mmCIF file of C-alpha atoms and ligand atoms in Angstrom:
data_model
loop_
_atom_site.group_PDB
_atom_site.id
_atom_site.type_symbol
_atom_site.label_atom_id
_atom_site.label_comp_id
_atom_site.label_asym_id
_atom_site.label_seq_id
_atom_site.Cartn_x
_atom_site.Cartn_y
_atom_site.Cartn_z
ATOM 1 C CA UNK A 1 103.261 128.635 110.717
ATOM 2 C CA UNK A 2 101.131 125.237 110.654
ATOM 3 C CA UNK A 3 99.990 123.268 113.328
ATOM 4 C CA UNK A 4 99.478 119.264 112.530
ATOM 5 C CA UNK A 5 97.674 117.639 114.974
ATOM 6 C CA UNK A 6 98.524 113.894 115.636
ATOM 7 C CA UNK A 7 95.401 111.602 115.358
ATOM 8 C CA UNK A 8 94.463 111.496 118.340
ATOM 9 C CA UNK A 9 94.318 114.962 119.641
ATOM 10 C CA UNK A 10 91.340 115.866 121.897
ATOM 11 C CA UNK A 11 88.891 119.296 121.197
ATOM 12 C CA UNK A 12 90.415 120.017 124.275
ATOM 13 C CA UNK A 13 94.363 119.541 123.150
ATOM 14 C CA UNK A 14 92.831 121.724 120.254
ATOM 15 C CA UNK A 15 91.235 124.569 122.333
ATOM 16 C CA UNK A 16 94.006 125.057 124.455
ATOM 17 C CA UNK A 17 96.607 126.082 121.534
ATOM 18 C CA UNK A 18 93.814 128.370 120.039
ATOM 19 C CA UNK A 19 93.719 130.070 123.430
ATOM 20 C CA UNK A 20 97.554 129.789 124.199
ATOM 21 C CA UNK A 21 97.830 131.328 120.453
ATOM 22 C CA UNK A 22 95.650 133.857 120.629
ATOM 23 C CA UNK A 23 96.365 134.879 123.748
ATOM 24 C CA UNK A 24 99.834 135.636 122.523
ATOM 25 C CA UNK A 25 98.145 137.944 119.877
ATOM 26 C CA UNK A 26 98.129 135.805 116.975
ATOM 27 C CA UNK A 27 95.259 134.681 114.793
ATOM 28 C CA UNK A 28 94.765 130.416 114.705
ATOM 29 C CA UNK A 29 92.585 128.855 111.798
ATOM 30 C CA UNK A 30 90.748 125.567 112.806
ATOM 31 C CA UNK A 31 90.201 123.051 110.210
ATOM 32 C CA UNK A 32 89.201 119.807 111.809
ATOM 33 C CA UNK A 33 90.109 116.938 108.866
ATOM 34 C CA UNK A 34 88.635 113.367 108.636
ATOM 35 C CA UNK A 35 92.136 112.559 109.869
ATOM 36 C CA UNK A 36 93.724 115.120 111.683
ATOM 37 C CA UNK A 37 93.216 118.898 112.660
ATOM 38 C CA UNK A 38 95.783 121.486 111.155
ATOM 39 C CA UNK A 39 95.987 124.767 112.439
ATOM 40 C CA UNK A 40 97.289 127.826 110.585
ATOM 41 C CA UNK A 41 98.755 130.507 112.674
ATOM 42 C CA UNK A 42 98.985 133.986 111.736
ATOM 43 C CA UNK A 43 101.190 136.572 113.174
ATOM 44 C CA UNK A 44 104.495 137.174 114.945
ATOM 45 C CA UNK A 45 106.146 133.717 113.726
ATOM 46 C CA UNK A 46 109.075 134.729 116.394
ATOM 47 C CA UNK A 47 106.857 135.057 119.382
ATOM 48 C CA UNK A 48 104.831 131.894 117.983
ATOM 49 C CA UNK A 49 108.643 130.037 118.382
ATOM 50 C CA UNK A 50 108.610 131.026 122.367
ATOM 51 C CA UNK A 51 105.397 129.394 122.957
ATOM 52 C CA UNK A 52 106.855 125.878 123.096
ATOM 53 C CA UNK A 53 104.232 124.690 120.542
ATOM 54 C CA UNK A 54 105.739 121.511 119.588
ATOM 55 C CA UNK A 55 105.717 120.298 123.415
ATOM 56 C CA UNK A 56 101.883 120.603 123.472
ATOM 57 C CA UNK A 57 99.395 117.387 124.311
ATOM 58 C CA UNK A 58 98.221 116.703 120.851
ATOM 59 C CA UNK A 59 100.946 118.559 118.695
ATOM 60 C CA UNK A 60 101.931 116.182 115.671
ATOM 61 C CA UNK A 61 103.887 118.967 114.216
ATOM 62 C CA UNK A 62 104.724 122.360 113.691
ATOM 63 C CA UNK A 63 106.096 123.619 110.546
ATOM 64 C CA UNK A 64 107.626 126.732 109.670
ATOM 65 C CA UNK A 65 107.698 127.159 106.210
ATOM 66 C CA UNK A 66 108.327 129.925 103.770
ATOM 67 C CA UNK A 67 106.822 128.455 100.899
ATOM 68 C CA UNK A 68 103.228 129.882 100.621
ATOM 69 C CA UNK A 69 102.112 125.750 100.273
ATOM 70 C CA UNK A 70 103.027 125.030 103.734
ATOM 71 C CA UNK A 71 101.282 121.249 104.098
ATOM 72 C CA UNK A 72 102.810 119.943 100.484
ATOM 73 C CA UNK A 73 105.730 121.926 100.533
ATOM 74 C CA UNK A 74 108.970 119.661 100.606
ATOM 75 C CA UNK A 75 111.036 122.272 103.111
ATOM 76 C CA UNK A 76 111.162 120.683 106.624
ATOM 77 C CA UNK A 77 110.325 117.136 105.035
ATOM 78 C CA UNK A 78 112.912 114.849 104.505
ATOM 79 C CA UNK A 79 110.934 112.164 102.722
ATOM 80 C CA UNK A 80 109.070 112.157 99.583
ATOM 81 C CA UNK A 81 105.548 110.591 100.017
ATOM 82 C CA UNK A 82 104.079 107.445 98.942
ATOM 83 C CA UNK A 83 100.406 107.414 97.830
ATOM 84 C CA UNK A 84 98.505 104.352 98.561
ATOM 85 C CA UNK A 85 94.860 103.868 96.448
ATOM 86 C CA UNK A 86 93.759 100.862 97.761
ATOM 87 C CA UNK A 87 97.159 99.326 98.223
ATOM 88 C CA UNK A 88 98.558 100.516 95.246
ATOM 89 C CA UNK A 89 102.045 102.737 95.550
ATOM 90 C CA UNK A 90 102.662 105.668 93.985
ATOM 91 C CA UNK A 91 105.489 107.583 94.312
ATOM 92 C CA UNK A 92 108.940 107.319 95.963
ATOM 93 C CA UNK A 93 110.760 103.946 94.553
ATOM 94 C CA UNK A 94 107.804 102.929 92.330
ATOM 95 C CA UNK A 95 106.532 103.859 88.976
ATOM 96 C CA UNK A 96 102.630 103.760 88.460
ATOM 97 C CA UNK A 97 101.050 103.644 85.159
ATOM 98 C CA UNK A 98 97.265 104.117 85.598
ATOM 99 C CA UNK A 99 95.143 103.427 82.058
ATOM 100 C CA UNK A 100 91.880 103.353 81.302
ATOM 101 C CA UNK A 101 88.994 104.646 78.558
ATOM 102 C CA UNK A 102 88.316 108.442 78.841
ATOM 103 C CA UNK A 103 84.977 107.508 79.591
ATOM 104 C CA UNK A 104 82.809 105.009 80.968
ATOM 105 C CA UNK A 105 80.715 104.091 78.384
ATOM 106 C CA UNK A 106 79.265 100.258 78.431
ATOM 107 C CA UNK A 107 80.326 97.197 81.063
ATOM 108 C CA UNK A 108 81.511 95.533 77.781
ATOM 109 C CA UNK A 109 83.824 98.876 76.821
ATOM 110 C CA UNK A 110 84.889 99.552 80.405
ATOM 111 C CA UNK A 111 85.776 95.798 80.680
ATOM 112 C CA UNK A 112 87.653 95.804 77.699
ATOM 113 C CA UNK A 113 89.802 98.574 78.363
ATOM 114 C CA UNK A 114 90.568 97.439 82.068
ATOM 115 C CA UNK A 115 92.398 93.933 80.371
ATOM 116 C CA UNK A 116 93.788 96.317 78.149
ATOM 117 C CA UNK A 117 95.340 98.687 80.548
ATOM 118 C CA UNK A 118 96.926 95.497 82.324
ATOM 119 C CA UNK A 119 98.081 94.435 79.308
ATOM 120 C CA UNK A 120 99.896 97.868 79.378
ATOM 121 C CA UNK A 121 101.510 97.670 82.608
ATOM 122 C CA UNK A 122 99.272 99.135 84.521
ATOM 123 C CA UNK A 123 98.338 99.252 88.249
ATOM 124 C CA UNK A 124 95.228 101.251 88.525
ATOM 125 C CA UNK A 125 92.455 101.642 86.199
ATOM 126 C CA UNK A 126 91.111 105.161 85.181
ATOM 127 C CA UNK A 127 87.545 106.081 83.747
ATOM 128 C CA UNK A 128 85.146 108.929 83.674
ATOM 129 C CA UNK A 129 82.248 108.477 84.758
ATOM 130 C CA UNK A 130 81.376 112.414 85.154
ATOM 131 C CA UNK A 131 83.341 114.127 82.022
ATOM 132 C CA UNK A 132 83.976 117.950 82.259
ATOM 133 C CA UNK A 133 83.094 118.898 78.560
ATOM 134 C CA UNK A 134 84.012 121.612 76.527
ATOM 135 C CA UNK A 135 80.580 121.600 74.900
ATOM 136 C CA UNK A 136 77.500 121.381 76.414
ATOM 137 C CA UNK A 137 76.250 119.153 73.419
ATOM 138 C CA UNK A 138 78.901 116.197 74.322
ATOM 139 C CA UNK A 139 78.777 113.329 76.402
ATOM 140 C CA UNK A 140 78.600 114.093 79.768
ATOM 141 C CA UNK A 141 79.168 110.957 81.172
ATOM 142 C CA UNK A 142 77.252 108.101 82.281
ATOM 143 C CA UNK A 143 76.992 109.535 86.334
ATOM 144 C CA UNK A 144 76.440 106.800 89.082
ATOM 145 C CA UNK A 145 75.519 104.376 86.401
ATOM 146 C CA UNK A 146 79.533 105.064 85.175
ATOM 147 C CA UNK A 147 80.308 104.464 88.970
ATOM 148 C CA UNK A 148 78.534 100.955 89.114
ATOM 149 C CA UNK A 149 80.321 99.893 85.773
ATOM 150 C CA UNK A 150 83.853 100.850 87.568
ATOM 151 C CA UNK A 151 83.059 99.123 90.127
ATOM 152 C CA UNK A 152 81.898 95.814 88.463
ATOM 153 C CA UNK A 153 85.095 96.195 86.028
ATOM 154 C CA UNK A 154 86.974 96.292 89.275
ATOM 155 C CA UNK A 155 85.686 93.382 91.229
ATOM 156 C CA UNK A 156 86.321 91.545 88.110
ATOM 157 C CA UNK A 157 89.852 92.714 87.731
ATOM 158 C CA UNK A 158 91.173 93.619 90.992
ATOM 159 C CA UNK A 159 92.276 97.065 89.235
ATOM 160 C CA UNK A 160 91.181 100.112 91.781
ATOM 161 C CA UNK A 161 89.633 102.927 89.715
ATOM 162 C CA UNK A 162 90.586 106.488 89.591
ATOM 163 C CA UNK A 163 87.635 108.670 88.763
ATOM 164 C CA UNK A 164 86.600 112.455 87.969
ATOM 165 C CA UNK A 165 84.321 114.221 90.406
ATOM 166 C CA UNK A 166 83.124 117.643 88.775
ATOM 167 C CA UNK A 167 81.241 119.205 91.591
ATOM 168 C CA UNK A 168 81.603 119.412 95.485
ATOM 169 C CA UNK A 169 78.000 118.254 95.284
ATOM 170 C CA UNK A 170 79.031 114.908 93.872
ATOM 171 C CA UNK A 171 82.375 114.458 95.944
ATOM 172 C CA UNK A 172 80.437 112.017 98.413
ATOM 173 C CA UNK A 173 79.173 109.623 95.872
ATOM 174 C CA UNK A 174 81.860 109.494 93.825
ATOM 175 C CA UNK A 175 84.072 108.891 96.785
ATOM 176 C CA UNK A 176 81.362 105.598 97.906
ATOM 177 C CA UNK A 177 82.575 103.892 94.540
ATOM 178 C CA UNK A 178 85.937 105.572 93.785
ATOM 179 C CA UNK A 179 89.426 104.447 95.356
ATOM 180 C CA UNK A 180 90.939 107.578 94.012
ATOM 181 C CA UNK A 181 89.094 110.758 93.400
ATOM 182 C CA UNK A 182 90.373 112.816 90.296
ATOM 183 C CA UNK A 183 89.747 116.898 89.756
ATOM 184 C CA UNK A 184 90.661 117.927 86.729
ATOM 185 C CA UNK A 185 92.474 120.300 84.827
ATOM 186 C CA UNK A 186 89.045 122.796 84.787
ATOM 187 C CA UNK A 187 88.674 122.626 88.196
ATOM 188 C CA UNK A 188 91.968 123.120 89.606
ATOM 189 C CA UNK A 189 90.657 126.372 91.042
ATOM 190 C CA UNK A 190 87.405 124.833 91.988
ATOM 191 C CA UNK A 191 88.204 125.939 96.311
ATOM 192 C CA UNK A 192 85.054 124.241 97.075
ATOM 193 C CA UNK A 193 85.591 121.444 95.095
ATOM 194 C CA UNK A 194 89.182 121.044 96.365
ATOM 195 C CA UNK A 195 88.204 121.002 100.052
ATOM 196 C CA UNK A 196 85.165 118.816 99.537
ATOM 197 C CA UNK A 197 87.911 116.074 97.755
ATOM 198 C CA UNK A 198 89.892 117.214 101.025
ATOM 199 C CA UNK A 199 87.047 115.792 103.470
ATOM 200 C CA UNK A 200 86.502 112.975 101.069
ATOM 201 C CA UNK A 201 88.707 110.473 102.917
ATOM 202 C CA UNK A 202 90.351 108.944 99.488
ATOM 203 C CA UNK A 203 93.343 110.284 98.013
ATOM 204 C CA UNK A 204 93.226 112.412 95.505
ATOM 205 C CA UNK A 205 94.085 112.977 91.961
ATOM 206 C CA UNK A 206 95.063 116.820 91.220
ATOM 207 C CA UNK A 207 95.606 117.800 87.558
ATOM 208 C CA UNK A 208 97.122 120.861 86.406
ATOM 209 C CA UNK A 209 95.331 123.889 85.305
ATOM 210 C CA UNK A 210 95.794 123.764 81.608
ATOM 211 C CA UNK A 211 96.483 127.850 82.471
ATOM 212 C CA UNK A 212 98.034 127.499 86.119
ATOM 213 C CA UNK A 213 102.140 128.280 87.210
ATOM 214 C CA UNK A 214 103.282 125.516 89.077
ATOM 215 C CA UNK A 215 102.976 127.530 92.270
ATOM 216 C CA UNK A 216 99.025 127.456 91.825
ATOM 217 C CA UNK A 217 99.022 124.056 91.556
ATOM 218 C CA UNK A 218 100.546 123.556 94.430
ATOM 219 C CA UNK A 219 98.722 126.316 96.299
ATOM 220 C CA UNK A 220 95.605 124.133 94.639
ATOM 221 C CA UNK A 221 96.928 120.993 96.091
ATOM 222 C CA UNK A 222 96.794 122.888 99.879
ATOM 223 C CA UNK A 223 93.497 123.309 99.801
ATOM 224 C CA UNK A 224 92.966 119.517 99.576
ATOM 225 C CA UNK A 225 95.555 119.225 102.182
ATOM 226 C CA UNK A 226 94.448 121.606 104.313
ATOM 227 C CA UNK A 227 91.254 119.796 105.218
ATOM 228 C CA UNK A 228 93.691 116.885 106.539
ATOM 229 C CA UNK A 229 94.286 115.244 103.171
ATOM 230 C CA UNK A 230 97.850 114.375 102.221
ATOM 231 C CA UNK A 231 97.193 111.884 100.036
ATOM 232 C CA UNK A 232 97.655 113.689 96.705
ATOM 233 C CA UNK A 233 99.316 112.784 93.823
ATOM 234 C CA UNK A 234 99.851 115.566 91.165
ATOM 235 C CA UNK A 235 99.220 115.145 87.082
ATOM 236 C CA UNK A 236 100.885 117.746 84.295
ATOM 237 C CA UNK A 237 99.140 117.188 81.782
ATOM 238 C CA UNK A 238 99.809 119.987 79.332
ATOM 239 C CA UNK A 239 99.329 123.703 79.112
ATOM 240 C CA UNK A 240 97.954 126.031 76.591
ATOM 241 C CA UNK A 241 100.656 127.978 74.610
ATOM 242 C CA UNK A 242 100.163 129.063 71.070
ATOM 243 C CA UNK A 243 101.376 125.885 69.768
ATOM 244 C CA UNK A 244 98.651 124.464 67.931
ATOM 245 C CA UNK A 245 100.336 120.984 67.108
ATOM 246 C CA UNK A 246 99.856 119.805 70.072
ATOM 247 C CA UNK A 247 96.171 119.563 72.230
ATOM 248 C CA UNK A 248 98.467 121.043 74.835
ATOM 249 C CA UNK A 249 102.507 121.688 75.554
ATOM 250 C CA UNK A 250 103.296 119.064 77.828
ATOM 251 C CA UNK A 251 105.431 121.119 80.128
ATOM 252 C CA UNK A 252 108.233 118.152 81.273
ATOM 253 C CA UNK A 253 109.847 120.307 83.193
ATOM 254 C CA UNK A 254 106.974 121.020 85.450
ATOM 255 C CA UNK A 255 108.218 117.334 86.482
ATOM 256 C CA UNK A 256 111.344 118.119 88.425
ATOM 257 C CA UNK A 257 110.574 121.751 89.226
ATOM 258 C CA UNK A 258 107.486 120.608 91.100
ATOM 259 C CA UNK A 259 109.142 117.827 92.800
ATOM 260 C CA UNK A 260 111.929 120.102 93.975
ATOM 261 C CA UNK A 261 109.166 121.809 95.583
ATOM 262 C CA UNK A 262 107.105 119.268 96.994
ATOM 263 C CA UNK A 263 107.204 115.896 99.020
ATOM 264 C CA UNK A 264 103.608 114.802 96.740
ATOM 265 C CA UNK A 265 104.147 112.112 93.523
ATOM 266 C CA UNK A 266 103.649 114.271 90.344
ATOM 267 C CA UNK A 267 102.957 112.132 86.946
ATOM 268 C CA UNK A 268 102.347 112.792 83.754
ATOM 269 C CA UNK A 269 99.471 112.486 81.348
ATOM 270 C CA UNK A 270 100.686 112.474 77.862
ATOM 271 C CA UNK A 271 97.853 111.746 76.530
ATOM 272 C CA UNK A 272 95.697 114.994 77.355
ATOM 273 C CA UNK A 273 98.709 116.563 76.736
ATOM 274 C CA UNK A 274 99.879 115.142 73.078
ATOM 275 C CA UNK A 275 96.248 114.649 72.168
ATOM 276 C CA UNK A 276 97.320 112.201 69.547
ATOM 277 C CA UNK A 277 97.760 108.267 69.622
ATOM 278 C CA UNK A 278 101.285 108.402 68.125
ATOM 279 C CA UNK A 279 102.404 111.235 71.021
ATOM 280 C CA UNK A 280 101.594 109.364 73.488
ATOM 281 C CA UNK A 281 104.633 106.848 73.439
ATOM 282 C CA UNK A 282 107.237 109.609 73.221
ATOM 283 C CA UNK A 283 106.046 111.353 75.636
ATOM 284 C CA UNK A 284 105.429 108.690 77.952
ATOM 285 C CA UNK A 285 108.966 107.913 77.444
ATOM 286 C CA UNK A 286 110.241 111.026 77.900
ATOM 287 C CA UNK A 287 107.814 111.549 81.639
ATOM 288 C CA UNK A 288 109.255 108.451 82.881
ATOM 289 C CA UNK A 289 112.739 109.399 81.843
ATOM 290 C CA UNK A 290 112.490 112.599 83.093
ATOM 291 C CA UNK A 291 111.356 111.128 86.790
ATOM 292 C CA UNK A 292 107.699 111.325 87.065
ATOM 293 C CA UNK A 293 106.256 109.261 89.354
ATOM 294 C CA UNK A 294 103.629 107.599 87.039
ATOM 295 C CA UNK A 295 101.598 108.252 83.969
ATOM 296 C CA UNK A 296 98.450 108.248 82.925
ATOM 297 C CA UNK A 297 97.153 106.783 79.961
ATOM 298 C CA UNK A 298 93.874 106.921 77.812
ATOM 299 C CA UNK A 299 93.159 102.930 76.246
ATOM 300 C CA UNK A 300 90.282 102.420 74.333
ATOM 301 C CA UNK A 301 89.050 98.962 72.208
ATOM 302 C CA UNK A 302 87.457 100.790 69.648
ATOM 303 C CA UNK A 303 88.580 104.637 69.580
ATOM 304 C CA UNK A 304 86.931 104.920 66.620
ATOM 305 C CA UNK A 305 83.219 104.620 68.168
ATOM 306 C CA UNK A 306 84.199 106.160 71.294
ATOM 307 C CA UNK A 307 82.511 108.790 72.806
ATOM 308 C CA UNK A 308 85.236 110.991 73.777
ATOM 309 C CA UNK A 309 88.603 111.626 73.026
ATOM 310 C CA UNK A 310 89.217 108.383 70.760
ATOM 311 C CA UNK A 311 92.149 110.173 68.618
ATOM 312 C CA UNK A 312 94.478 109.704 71.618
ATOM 313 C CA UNK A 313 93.827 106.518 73.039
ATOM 314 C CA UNK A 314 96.094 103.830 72.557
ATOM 315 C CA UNK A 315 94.591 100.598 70.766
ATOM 316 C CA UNK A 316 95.568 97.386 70.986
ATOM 317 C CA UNK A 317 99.168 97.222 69.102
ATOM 318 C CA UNK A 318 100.432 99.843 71.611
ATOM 319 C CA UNK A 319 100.372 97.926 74.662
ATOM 320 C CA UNK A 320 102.896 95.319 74.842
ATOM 321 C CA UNK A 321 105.412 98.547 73.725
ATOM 322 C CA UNK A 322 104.152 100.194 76.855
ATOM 323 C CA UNK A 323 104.689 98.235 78.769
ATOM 324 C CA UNK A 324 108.597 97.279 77.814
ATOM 325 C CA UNK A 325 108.571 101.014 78.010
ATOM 326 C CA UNK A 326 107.604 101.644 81.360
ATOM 327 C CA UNK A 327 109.437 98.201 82.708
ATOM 328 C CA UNK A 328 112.620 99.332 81.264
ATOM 329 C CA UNK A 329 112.503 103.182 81.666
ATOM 330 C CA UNK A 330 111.493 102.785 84.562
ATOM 331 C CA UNK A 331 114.373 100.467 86.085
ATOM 332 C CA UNK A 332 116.864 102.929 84.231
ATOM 333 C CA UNK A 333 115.338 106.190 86.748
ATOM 334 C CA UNK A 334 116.244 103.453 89.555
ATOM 335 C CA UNK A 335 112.163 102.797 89.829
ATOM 336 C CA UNK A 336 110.422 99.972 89.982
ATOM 337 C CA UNK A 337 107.329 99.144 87.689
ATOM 338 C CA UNK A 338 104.167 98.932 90.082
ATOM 339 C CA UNK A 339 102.497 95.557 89.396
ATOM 340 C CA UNK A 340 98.945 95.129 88.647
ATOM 341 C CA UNK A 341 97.181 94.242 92.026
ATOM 342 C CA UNK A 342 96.313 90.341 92.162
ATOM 343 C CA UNK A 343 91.935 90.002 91.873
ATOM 344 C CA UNK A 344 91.752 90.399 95.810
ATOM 345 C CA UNK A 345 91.122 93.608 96.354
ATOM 346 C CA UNK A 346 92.866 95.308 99.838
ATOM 347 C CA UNK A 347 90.399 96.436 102.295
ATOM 348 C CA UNK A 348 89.936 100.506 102.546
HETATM 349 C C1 LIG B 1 90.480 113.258 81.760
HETATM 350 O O1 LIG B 1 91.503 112.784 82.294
HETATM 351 O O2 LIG B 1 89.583 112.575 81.307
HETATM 352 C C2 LIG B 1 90.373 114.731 81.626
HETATM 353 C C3 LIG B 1 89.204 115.313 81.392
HETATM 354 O O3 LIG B 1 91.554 115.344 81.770
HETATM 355 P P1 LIG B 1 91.910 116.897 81.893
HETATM 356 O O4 LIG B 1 91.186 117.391 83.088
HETATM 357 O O5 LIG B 1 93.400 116.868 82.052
HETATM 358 O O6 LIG B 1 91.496 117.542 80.599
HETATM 359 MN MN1 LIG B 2 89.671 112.809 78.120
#
């Protein structure tokens, strides 16, 4: 059973269910969130019932849940949520396509691929600026320099930026530049990573682990809620089988299996997934079809130069398609098309 305190619930509201809880012989879990407290409760969930929880000062909610994901499980909650990075839906009614380079590499590239990524129908602009790398010899990313560039490309475009933190030790940095924080694939399982995106106070971005069931994902995705966080938006983006066509199987069911289970967007990244430039329209296609909340996309004005993961981006020619894709598609799955933010920015 889970606690939610509402908002503005004293230490005192707080200390009194702890008491009242353990009192009763149970075991309560504190963890005091930027924006609200939860509590987890351990023990008899029958004499928990007979404790009149819900009619405590300071009780948002209480939640009893059989799922072991008990914040981002969709039992007990009606609606589906809606994700808002800096103003920017995703989820429920809308469709979100986010696009961007892999990585931050110059103003002039970042810049580039930002008018590109509008071009393509997109909302929100991705970019690493810290790039989790198979080999320590690659490109690592450009670090707070990356950051700076983002946020230049997005004062000139009005496109909030979604951006990969690697390490807990990073999270508050990131977070003073980023208007969505992304973990990714590698560090699903990261805990400390996951709860320090939890305290960050910006919604987060949570990828699948290229190795991880759906019901690690979400128990992933609790750890960032669990801190208070509930703005999450899941990504599949492709899982290791012994296909070797493929970078990764893009696992489309994952789609409607995981939002069966959860009230939290999920999207698709088809590009991560396909690993090739002439995937990545079928399968975007076939995520939007399918349901997914968004996609996200790898762009790139010169993949030939680029520094990492050029073979998948989509160039120029590729973007007007894209975006009749996701306008139409889109429409068809009874969505609506998220529109690129006008150049002034919403406040956070
Ligand atoms: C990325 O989106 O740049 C990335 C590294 O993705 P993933 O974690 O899915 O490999
Ligand atoms: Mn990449």
């Amino acid at each position: 059973m889970v606690i939610v305190m509402a908002p503005d619930a004293t230490a005192d509201n707080i200390d009194a269910l702890v008491e009242l809880v353990t009192s009763s012989g149970g075991e309560a879990y504190v963890t005091r969130g930027v924006s609200r407290t939860i509590i987890g409760l351990v023990g008899d969930v029958e004499r928990f019932q007979d404790l009149g929880l819900s009619a405590k000062p300071g009780v948002g909610d209480v939640l009893r849940i059989s799922a072991p994901y008990k914040l981002v499980s969709r039992e007990n909650h009606d609606s589906r949520t809606v994700v808002s990075v800096r103003g920017v839906p995703i989820g429920g009614e809308h469709m979100t396509v986010i696009a961007g380079p892999c990585a931050v590499e110059t103003p002039e590239q970042t810049l580039a691929a930002a008018h590109m990524a509008k071009a393509a129908g997109a909302a929100l602009l991705r970019g690493g600026a810290y790039k989790p790398r198979t080999s320590p010899y690659a490109f690592q990313g450009l670090g707070e320099q990356g950051l700076k560039i983002l946020s230049d490309v997005r004062a000139e475009t009005g496109m909030p930026i979604v951006t990969e933190v690697v390490d807990a030790a990073d999270v508050d940095l990131v977070a003073s530049y980023a208007d969505m924080l992304q973990i990714g694939t590698r560090n699903m399982q990261n805990f400390a990573l996951l709860q320090a995106a939890g305290d960050a106070g910006k919604p987060v971005l949570l990828k699948r682990g290229m190795s991880a069931t759906i019901e690690e994902w979400l128990m992933a995705a609790e750890y960032i809620a669990q801190r208070g966080n509930l703005d999450i938006v899941l990504c599949e983006r492709g899982i290791r089988t012994f296909e070797k066509a493929t970078r990764n199987t893009l696992d489309i069911s994952a789609v409607p299996v995981a939002q069966n289970l959860t009230h939290l967007p999920v999207i698709v990244d088809p590009s991560h997934s396909g690993g090739k430039r002439d995937l990545v329209l079928p399968l975007s296609r076939a995520a939007i079809a399918i349901g997914a909340d968004g996609i996200i996309v790898d762009v790139h004005p010169n993949p030939e130069t680029a520094l990492c993961d050029g073979p998948q981006a989509l160039v120029e020619e590729d973007l007007g398609v894209l975006r009749d894709v996701a306008g139409t598609l889109a429409t068809l799955s009874g969505r609506t098309l998220t529109p690129a933010p006008a150049r002034e920015l919403a406040d956070v």
